Structures are given as C-alpha cells and as structure tokens.
XYZ file of C-alpha atoms in Angstrom:
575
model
C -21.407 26.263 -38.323
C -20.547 24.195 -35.229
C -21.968 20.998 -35.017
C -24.173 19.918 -31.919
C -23.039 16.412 -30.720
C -25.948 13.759 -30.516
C -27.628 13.581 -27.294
C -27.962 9.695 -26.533
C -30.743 8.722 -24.095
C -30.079 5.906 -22.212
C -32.746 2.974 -22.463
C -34.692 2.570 -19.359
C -37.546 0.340 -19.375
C -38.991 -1.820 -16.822
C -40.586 -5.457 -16.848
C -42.564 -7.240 -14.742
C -43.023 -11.694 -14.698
C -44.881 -13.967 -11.880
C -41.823 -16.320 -10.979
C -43.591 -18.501 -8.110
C -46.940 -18.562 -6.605
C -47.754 -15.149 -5.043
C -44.705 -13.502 -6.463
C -43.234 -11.281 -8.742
C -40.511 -9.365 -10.124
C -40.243 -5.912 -10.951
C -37.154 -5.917 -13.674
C -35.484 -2.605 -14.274
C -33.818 -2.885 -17.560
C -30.805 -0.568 -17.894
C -30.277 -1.217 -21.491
C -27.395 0.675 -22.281
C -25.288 1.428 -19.221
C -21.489 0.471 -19.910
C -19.921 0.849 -16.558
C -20.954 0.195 -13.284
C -20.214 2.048 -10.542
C -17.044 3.212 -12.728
C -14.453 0.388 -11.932
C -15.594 -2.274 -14.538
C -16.661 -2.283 -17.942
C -20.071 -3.519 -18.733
C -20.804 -5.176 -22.161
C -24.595 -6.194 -22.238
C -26.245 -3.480 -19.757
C -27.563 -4.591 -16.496
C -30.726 -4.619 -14.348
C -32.031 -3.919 -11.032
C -34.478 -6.561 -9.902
C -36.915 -6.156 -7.181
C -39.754 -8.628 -5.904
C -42.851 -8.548 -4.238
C -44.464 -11.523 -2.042
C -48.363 -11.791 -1.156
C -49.002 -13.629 1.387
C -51.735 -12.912 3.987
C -49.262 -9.824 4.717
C -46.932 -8.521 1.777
C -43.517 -7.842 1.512
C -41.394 -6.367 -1.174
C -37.739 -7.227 -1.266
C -35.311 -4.744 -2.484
C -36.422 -1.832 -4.803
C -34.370 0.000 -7.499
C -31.585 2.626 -8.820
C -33.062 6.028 -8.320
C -32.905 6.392 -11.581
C -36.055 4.255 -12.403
C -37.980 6.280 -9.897
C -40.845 7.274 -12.265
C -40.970 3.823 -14.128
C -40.503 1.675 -10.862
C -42.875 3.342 -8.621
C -45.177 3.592 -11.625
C -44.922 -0.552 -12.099
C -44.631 -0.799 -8.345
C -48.103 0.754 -7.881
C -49.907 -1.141 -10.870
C -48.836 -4.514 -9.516
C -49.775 -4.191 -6.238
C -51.796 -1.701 -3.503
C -48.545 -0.129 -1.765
C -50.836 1.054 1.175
C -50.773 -2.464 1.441
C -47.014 -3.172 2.060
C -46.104 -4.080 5.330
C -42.896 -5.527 5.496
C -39.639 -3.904 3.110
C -36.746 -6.354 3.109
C -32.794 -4.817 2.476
C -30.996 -7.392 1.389
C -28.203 -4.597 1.266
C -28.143 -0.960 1.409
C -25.658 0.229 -1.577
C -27.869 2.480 -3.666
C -28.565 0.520 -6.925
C -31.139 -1.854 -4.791
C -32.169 0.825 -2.244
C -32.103 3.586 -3.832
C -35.453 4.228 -3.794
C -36.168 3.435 0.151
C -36.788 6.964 0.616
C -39.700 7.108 -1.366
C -41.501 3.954 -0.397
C -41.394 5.247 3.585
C -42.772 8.391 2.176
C -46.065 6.663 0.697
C -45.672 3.858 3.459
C -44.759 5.421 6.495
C -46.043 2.732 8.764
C -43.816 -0.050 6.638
C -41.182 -2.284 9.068
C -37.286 -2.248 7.394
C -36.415 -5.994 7.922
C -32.164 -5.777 7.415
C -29.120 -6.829 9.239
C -28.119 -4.985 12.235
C -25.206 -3.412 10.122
C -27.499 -2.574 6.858
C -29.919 -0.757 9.579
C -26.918 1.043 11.136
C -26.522 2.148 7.385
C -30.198 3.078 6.250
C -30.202 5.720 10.229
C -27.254 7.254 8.448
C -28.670 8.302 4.681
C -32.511 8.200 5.631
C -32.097 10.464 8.282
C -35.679 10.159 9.564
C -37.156 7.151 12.271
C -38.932 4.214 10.913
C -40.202 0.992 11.846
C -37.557 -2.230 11.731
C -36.842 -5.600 12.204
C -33.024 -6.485 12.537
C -32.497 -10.053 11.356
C -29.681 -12.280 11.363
C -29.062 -16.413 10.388
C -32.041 -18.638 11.673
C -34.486 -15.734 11.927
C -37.833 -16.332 10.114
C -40.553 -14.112 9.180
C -43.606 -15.657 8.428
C -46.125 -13.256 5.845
C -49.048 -16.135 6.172
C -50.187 -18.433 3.768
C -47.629 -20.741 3.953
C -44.903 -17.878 2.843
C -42.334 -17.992 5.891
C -39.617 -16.595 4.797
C -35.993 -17.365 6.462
C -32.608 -15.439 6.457
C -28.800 -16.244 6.017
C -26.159 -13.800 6.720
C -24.032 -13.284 4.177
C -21.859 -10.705 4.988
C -18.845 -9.251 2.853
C -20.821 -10.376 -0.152
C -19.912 -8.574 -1.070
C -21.166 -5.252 1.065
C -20.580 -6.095 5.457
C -24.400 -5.458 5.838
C -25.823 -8.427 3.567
C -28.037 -11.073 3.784
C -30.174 -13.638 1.721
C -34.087 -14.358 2.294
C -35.905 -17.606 1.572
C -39.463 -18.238 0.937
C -39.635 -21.717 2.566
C -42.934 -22.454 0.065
C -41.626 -21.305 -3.149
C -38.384 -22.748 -2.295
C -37.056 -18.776 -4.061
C -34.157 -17.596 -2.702
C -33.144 -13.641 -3.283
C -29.918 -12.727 -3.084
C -29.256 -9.317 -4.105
C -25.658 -8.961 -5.784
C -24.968 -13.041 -4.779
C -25.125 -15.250 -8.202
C -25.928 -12.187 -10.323
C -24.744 -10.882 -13.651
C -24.731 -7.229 -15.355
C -26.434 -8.676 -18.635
C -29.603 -6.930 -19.557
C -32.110 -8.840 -21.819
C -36.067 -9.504 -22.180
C -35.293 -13.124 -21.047
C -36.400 -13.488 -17.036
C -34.248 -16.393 -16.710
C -31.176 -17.860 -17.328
C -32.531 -20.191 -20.544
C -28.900 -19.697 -22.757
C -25.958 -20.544 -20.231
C -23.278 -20.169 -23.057
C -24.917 -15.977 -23.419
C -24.486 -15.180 -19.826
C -21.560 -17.052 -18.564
C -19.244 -14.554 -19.869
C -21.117 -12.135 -17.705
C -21.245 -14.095 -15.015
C -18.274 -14.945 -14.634
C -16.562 -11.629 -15.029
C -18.862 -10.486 -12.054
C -17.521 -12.691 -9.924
C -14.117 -11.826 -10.603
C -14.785 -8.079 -9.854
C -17.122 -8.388 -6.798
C -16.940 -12.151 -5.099
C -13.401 -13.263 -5.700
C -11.915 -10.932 -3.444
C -14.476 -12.239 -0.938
C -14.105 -15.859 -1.492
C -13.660 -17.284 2.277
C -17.410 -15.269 2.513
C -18.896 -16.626 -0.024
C -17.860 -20.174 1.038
C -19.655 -19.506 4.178
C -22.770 -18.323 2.905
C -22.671 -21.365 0.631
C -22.631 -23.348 3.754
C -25.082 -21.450 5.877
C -27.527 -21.937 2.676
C -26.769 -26.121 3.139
C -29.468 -25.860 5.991
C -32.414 -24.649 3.832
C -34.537 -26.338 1.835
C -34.381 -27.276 -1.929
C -33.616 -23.982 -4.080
C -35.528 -24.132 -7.247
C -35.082 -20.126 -7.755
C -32.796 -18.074 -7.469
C -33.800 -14.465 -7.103
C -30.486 -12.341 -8.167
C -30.780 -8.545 -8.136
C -28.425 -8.217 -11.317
C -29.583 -9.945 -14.627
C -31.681 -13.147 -15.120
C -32.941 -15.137 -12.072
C -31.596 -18.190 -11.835
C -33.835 -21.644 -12.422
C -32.410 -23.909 -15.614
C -29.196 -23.610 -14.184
C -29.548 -23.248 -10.633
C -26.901 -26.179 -9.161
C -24.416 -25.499 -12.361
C -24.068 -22.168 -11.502
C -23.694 -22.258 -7.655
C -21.404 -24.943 -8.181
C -18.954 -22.615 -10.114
C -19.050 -19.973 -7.002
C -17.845 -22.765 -5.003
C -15.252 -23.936 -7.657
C -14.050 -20.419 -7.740
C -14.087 -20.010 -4.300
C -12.595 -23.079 -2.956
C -9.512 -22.220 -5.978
C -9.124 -18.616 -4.446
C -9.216 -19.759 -0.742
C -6.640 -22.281 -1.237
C -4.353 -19.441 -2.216
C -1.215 -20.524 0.122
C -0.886 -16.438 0.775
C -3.513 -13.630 1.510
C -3.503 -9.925 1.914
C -6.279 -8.169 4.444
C -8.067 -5.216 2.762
C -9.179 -2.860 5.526
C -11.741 0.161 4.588
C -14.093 2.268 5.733
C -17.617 1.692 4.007
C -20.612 4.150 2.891
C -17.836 6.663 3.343
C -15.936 8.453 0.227
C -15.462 6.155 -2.245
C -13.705 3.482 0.044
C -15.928 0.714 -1.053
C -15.249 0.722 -4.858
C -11.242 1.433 -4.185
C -11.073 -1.309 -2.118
C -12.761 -3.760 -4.042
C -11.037 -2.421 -7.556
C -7.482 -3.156 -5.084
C -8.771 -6.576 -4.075
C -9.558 -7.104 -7.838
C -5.827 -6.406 -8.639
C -4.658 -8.670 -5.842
C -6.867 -11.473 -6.742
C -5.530 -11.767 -10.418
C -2.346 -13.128 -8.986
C -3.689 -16.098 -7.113
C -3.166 -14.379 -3.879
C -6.249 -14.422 -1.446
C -7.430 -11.639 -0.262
C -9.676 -10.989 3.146
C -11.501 -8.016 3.235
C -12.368 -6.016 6.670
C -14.966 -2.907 7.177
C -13.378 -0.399 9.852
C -16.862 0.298 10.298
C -18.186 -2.639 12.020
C -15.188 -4.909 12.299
C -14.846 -6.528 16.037
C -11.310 -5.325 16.898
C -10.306 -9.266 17.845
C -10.780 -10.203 14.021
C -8.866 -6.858 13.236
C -6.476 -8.164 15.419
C -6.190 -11.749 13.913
C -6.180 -10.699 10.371
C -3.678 -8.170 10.731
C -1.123 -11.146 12.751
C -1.559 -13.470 9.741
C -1.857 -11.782 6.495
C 1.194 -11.560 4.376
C 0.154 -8.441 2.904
C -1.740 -4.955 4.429
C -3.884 -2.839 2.617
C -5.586 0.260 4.535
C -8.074 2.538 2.396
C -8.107 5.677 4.701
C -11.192 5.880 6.990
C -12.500 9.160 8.128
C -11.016 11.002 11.474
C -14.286 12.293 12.727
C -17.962 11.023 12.380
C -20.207 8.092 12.737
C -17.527 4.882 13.163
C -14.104 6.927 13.139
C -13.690 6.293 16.806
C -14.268 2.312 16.147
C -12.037 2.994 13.352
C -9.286 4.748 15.131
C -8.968 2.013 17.185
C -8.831 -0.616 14.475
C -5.588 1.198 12.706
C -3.728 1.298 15.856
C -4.496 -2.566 16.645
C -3.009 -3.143 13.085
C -0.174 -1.140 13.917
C 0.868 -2.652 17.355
C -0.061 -6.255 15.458
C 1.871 -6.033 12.527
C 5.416 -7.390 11.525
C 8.764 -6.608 9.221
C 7.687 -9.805 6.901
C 4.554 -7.651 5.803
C 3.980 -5.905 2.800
C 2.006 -2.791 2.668
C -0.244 -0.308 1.059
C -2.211 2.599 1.514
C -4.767 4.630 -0.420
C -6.859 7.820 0.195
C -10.981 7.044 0.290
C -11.422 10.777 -0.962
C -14.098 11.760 1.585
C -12.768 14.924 2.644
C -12.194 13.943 6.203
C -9.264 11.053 5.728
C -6.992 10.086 7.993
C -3.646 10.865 6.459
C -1.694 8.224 4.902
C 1.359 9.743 5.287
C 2.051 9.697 9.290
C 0.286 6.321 8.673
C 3.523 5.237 5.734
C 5.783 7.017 8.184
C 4.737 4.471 10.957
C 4.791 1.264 8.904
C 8.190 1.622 7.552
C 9.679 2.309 10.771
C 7.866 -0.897 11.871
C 10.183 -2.470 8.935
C 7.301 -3.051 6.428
C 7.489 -3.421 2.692
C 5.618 -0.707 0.539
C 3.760 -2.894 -1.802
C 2.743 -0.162 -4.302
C 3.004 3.949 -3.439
C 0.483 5.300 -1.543
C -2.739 6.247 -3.578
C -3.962 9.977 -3.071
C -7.284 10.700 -4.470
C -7.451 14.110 -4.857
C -10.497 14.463 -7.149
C -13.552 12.390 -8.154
C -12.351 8.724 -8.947
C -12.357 7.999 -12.876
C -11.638 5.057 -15.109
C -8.268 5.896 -15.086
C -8.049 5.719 -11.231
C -9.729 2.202 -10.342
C -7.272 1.340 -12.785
C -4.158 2.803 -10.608
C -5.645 0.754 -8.292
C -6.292 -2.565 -9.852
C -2.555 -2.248 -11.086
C -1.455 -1.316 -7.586
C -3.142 -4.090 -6.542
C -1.690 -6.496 -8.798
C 1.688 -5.299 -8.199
C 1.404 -6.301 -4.682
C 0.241 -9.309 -5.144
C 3.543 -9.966 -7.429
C 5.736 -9.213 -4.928
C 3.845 -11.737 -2.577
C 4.288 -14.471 -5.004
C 7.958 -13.921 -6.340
C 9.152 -16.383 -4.606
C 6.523 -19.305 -5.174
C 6.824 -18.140 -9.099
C 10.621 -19.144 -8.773
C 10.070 -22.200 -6.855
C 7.376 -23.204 -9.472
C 10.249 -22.029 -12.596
C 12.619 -24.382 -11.257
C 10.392 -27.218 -10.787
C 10.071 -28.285 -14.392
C 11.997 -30.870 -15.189
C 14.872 -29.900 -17.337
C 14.853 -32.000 -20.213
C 11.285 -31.375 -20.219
C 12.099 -27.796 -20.271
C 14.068 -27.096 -22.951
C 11.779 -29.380 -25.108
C 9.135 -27.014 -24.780
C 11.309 -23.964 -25.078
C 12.012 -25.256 -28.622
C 7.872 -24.283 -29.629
C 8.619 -20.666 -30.960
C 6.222 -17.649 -31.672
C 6.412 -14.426 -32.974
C 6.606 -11.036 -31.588
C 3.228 -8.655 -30.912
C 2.232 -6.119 -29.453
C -1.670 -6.543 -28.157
C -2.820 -2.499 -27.918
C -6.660 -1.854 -26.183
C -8.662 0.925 -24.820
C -11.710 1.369 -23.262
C -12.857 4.464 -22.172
C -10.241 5.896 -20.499
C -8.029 3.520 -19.739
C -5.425 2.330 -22.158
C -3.301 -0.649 -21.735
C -0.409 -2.757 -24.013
C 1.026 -5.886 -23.524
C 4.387 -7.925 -25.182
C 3.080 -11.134 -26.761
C 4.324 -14.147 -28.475
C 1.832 -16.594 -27.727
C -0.317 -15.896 -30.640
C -1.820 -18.190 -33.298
C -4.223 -18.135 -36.359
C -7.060 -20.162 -34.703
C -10.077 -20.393 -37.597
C -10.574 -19.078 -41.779
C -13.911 -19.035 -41.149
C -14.761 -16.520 -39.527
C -10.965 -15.474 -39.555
C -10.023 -15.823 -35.954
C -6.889 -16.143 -33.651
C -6.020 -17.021 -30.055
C -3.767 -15.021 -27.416
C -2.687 -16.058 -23.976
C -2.897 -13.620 -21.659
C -1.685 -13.991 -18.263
C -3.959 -13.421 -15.406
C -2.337 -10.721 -13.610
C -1.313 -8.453 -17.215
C -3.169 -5.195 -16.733
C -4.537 -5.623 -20.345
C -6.522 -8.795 -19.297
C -9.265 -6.515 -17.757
C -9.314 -4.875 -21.411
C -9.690 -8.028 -23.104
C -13.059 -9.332 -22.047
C -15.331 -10.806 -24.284
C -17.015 -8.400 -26.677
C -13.895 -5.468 -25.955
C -11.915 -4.353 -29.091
C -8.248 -4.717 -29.802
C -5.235 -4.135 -32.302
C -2.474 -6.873 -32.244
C 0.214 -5.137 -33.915
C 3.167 -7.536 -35.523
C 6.969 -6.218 -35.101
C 9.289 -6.641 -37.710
C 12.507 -8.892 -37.890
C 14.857 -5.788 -38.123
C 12.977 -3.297 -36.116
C 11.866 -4.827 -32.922
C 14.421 -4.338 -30.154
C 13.328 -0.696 -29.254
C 9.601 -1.424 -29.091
C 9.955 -4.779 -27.221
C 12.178 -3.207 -24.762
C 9.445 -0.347 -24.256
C 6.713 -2.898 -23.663
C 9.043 -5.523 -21.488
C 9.393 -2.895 -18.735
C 7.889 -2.632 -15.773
C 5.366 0.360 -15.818
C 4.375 1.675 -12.293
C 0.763 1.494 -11.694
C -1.439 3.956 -13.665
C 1.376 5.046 -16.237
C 1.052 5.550 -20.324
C 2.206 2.580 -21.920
C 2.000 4.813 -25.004
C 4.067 7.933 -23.768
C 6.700 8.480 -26.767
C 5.684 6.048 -28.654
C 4.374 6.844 -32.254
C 0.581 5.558 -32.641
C -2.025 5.689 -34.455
C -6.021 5.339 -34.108
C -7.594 2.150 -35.367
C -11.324 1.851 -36.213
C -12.205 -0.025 -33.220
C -10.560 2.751 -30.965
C -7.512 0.614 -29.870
C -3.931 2.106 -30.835
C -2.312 0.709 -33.794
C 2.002 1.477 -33.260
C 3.446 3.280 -36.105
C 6.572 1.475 -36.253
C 4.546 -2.076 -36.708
C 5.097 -3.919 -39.480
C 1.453 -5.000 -39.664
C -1.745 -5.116 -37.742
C -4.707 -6.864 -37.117
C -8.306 -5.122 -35.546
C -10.323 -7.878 -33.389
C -12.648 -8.350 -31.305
C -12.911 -10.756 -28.532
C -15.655 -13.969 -28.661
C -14.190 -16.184 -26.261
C -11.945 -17.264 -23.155
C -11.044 -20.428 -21.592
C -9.801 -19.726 -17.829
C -6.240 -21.617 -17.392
C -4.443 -21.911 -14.014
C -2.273 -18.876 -14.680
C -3.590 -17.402 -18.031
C -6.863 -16.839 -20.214
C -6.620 -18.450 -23.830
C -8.570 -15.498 -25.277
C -10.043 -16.358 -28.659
C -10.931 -13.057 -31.188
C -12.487 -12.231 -34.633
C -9.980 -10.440 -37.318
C -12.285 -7.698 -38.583
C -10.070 -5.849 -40.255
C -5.738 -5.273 -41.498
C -3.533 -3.709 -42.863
C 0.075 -4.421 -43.959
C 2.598 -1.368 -43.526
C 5.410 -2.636 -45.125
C 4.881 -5.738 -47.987
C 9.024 -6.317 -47.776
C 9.479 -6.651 -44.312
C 9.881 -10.228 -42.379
C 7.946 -10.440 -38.868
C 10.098 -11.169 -36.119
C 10.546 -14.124 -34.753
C 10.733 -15.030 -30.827
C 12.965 -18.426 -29.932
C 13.614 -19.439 -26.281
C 15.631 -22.039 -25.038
C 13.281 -22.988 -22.236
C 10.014 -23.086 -21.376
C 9.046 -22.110 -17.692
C 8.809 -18.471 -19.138
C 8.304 -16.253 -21.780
C-alpha cells in the first residue's frame, strides 16, 4: 500500500476594519505562505491590503493577489456598491496588489486608472484592452469631495520604477503599497507589538528597500511637504499608527547608513519582462550585505543621460539581460551600448540572463567588456529554466561576491588601522571551533565559526556572530532552524579547511562531506564531535555582523572522550 501524501490547503481568509473616517481596508490574510515571490523566506505569512475611500466620489486603492479573487471580490462587493467606483488608484502594478485589475474593469468598465505614467505604460501591456486613466505624478491632487483630496508623491524604484504614494489630506492616511510594509500576517490591523514585527520589518527592508536606498531617501523627502501622517496605509502586514515616526525613522537610519557607502554598483534590468525584476533585486540583495551601495536602473524607462551618468561613476556594473525585440528593447538597446561606450578598466562587472526567452546574449556582451579591460565580478548567470530557491541564491552569492571584491581594499585599510597593542590584546579572547549547518527549502548553506558563546540556562540559549555578507546569514533569520556542530581537538584540520574555502556562488558546501539529518532539517556533520539543534529568537544588527541569539532545543554528544577544539589568534582585526 502506497501512502498518499497530505494535501495542505493554504489559509486564505480576508478581513475587513474602518481605519479613518470614510475608509476602509480590505485585508487579505495569506496565512501560511513561506516564500514570496521565491527569493526570500517568509516566517509569519503575509497580506495583501487594499482600501477603499468614500467621499462624494469613491476610490479604491490597490486590490489583491489573484489568488483571493473569490474572497476579495466577495468582501469588495459587501463593503461597498462597485457600480459605484469611480476612481482605481495603482500605487504599483506588480501582480500581488493588481492582480485583480482585470476583473474590477470588467464589472466597472467606465472606472478611471489613476497611476504613474510608467505604471500605465505597464497596465497597456498585461490588460491588453483601453480604459479610462489619469497619469499622476508629485504635486498632483485628486480631490473625491467631502473634504477627501487626495495628493501624490513619486516614489519611484521603491522599489518597482512605476510607484507612487497617495495621501488623503483629511485623514492625514498615507498608502504606500510595498513602502514601510512587512510580510507578517496576523488578526491585529495595526502595528500594536513593535518587538513582534520588527523582525519582519526589518528583514523586508533588507530584501526590497536597501538596494534602493538613495530612492527611498527621496521619497522620504518628497513626503516632508505633506501634512501630518497619522496612518500609514502599507500593502504588506499591519498599517502603521502606534509607531508611525519610530518606524519611518529606521528607513531613514537605514538609508542614510547604505547611501553613505563610499562605493556603489549600478544594477541595470529590464522590468515586467522574464524574471529580471526578482534577479536583480536578489543581486542587489547580495551586494548590499557588504556595505556597498547599490543604484538600481530599469532599461525600460531609464532616460539614457542617467544611464549615462551611472554607468561613468559606479565602481561596479551589473546588466540583467533585457529582451532584443518587443515593447522597450529598442530604448533598451540603446541603454547597453551607452554603458558600453561609458564604461572604464577600473570597473567590475557582471552579467545574468532574465530568462524571458528573447535575451540579449550575455556572451558577445562579456566578450565586449573584457576587451574594454573590465573585471568579471562573478561568472555570468544563465537561467536556463524556471528560477528556484536555489537560483536567487546563485545570485545573492554572486552578488555578494562582487561586492567583496569592491571592498578588499577598504577591508585592508580598516585591518591595519587597529592599533597594534590594541590588537594583539584582543587577539588573546579565544573561542572554539564550529561549524553553523542550515537549510531552508532548497537552499543549504555552512559557515566556519568561533565566535560562539553559551548566552542563557534558562531557556538554554547561545549567541553567534555572523558576518553580514556570509551566505548563511540569509538562513539565519529569526524563527529559521540550525545545527551548530562542535569539531574536535584532534580531528578538525580537514573539516575547517573544507569550510574556510572560498565556494563559488551557488556550490554544495556539503559535497563529500559525511552528514547527517537533524530534526529541525539542518545537516548535522558526521565527523563532529558534538552538536547542538536551535532555533533563532533574536539579532542585534552590528556595523559588520549580526549577534544572532538562538534556543538549544535539542543535542547530542558523539564522542564522550573527545576534547573540542580550541581556536587561539594572535590578533584581533580578523578571525
């Protein structure tokens, strides 16, 4: 008898609150999802928040993932008459918010699109069908009566070219789509417990504003010339109101931090085609994790003067394929061969694929560079089939890679800095020897440690440093699983020379070495000496590393007799 494997159905359920006078949310709680849009983990679900305003005319801002068609349209009609919708406001186009455009034209034919010129450009391309718009841009104001005028800020790159922000001038509510928001799915409308979504909150930043953080600096200061913000309407996770200045603050923090970065690489792509969008942004996430800016471009709709500029000044190229033939390639066309008459032998470089079928080919494109004298700053990416885990993972660690090579230099400058007395006192604080083994899905990912320490009894805990740009760090959020596996004194050298090298992007840690499968799905190495099963609670962000602190749920020790090893150094500006 064979058995039949469970068939899990996803939560879906939908909520609906009045946040201001005249208006409410439509909540679509996504209970259970675990990724999003396959490049990051998710631990607490997410949501897709919509809104509806009443004035003397009524708009409704955003809708929802197509998969909440029956439930949102279903909500959607009980809460209001749609007949009576007369304005539909795209704060972007990607499909999770507008998915369900389509369908709202179809019972409101007569309804105007209010978007940015570049989000209607988009919308002509998937609706395939006329309708009635309004193209909007900083300044503009639309005023639905009864006080409700509501007025936009651009906000493009935030992190899709076509967005922009809307604010109701009398509920002093400001929607923002993907801007401020969180993948954390819970029954609360608001953002009441700061210490449950910060976690969240900031780990969406990371992924999706960081690599955009010269944007979102100037959408903060477009937003200085509106009025008090009370409200902030997010389209992922709780709205914003306890917390409101705390949390913008921290985008600015973050921001101002990344756009300091004393070197920057220019991510050019090609969006709404392939899957150029999430490559790019899971490259930029790689990037970022070193401290090195990044500025990122859309072939699609870039003005070839600010291809031109970025291109001169960035340190570091990356080009995600855009197509040859279609709607943009000719825009596009031009934009590559700007960047290659603009660019210089002190560049680095790095291509990847967008998998659309109709790529330009990056290898005339490599061929071209390096005769210009460029630096290949990880291989060229070919995407060959449908983008997994294991692929925005390639390009994450491409991405990081690059961004080492960009700061080599400053990371040697900054070594011998330290004063040397000062040095080799703190190279006299010694550590063991561990091996920190995680996986996730697909991906799978070890890391050498020796900055490890018992941290609590109760419950038993212990603390890791993890630097920043380690490729584990994205597997060590709070809530993953992992095994930290302790060497032995006489039977280290092979496995700590195994882990110490330097893996090209996307490789097996694990390939020929002996593991094991712990409870909590994380690798335990045979050869170990002992290990310990955890699970992350907390980080505190450092300047160069996360002090990650983890539950021990569960051990084991392989060998009673054996001595852990034991890791002296004789300075302290490295491991």
């Amino acid at each position: 008898m064979v058995a039949t494997p469970e068939i899990v159905t996803p939560r879906l359920t939908v909520a609906t609150a009045e946040i201001a006078p005249d208006t409410k949310t439509i909540r679509s709680l996504d209970w259970d999802r675990s990724r999003f849009d396959i490049e990051f983990g998710l631990q607490n679900g997410t949501t897709y928040n919509s809104f509806v305003i009443e004035g003397e005319k009524t708009a409704l801002v955003d809708t929802s993932h197509a998969k909440f068609r029956s439930l949102y349209l279903e909500t959607l009609r009980n809460t209001i008459d749609i007949a009576k919708i007369d304005y539909l406001i795209i704060s972007h186009t990607e499909p999770d918010h507008s998915g369900l455009v389509g369908d709202i034209l179809d019972m409101v034919p007569e309804v105007t699109v209010v978007a940015s010129k570049v989000a209607l450009q988009f919308l002509e391309g998937f609706l395939h069908r006329p309708f009635n718009r309004l193209q909007v841009k900083s300044g503009d104001t639309l005023d639905l009566g009864n006080g409700h005028v509501i007025e936009f800020v651009s906000a493009p790159n935030l992190h899709w070219p076509d967005t922009i922000l809307s604010y109701d001038r009398l509920t002093q509510t400001l929607f923002t789509c993907d801007v401020f928001g969180m993948h954390y799915c819970s029954d609360s409308t608001y953002d009441e417990n700061l210490s449950a979504i910060e976690a969240d909150y900031h780990f969406y930043y990371e992924c999706l504003m960081a690599p955009n953080a010269r944007s979102v600096l100037s959408a903060l200061k477009r937003m200085e010339t509106l009025g008090d913000i009370t409200t902030i309407a997010t389209g992922h996770g709780p709205l914003l109101r306890y917390h409101v200045e705390e949390l913008t603050g921290r985008y600015e923090k973050w921001s101002q931090a990344q756009a300091k970065a004393e070197t920057a690489v220019a991510v050019f792509y090609f969006s709404d085609y392939g899957y150029s969008d999430r490559l790019s942004q899971a490259i930029a996430l790689g990037i970022t994790k070193t401290g090195v800016a990044v500025e990122m471009m859309d072939l699609k709709s870039a003005d070839i003067h600010e291809v031109r500029a970025l291109a001169g000044t960035a340190a570091g190229i990356v080009i995600v394929a855009p197509p040859i033939s279609g709607l943009g390639a000719e825009a596009a066309e031009t934009a590559v061969s700007t960047i290659l008459a603009t660019v210089g032998d002190k560049q680095v470089v790095g291509l990847c694929e967008s998998g659309g079928g109709n790529d330009l080919s990056v290898y005339p494109l490599q061929v071209k560079l390096t005769e210009l004298g460029l630096k290949q700053g990880f291989p060229a990416i070919l995407i060959k089939e449908t983008p997994n885990e294991a692929t925005y993972k390639l390009c994450e660690e491409s991405g990081t890679d690059m961004g080492q090579l960009l700061g080599l230099k400053k990371a040697i400058k900054q070594m011998k800095s330290l004063d040397s007395d000062l040095d080799k006192a703190l190279g006299r604080i010694s550590g063991g020897l561990y091996i920190i083994t995680a996986k996730k899905g697909e991906v799978a990912s070890a890391m050498l440690a020796s900055w490890v320490a018992q941290a609590s009894f109760e419950p038993l805990g212990l603390t890791i440093a993890v630097a920043k740009d380690r490729a584990i760090e994205a597997l060590m959020q709070v809530g993953d699983k992992f095994v930290l596996n302790v060497l032995a004194e006489d039977n280290y050298q092979a496995l700590m020379k195994h882990f110490l090298k330097r893996f090209p992007p996307g490789a097996d840690r694990f390939a020929g070495i002996k593991t094991q499968t712990a409870s909590n799905g994380s690798p335990i190495l045979a050869e170990s000496v002992a290990y310990l099963e955890c699970e992350v609670v907390t980080r505190m962000e450092l300047t160069d590393h996360h002090v990650v602190y983890a539950s021990v749920n569960n051990g084991r020790v392989s060998d009673p007799d054996a001595r852990p090893a034991i890791h002296h150094r004789k300075v302290g500006n490295h491991y």
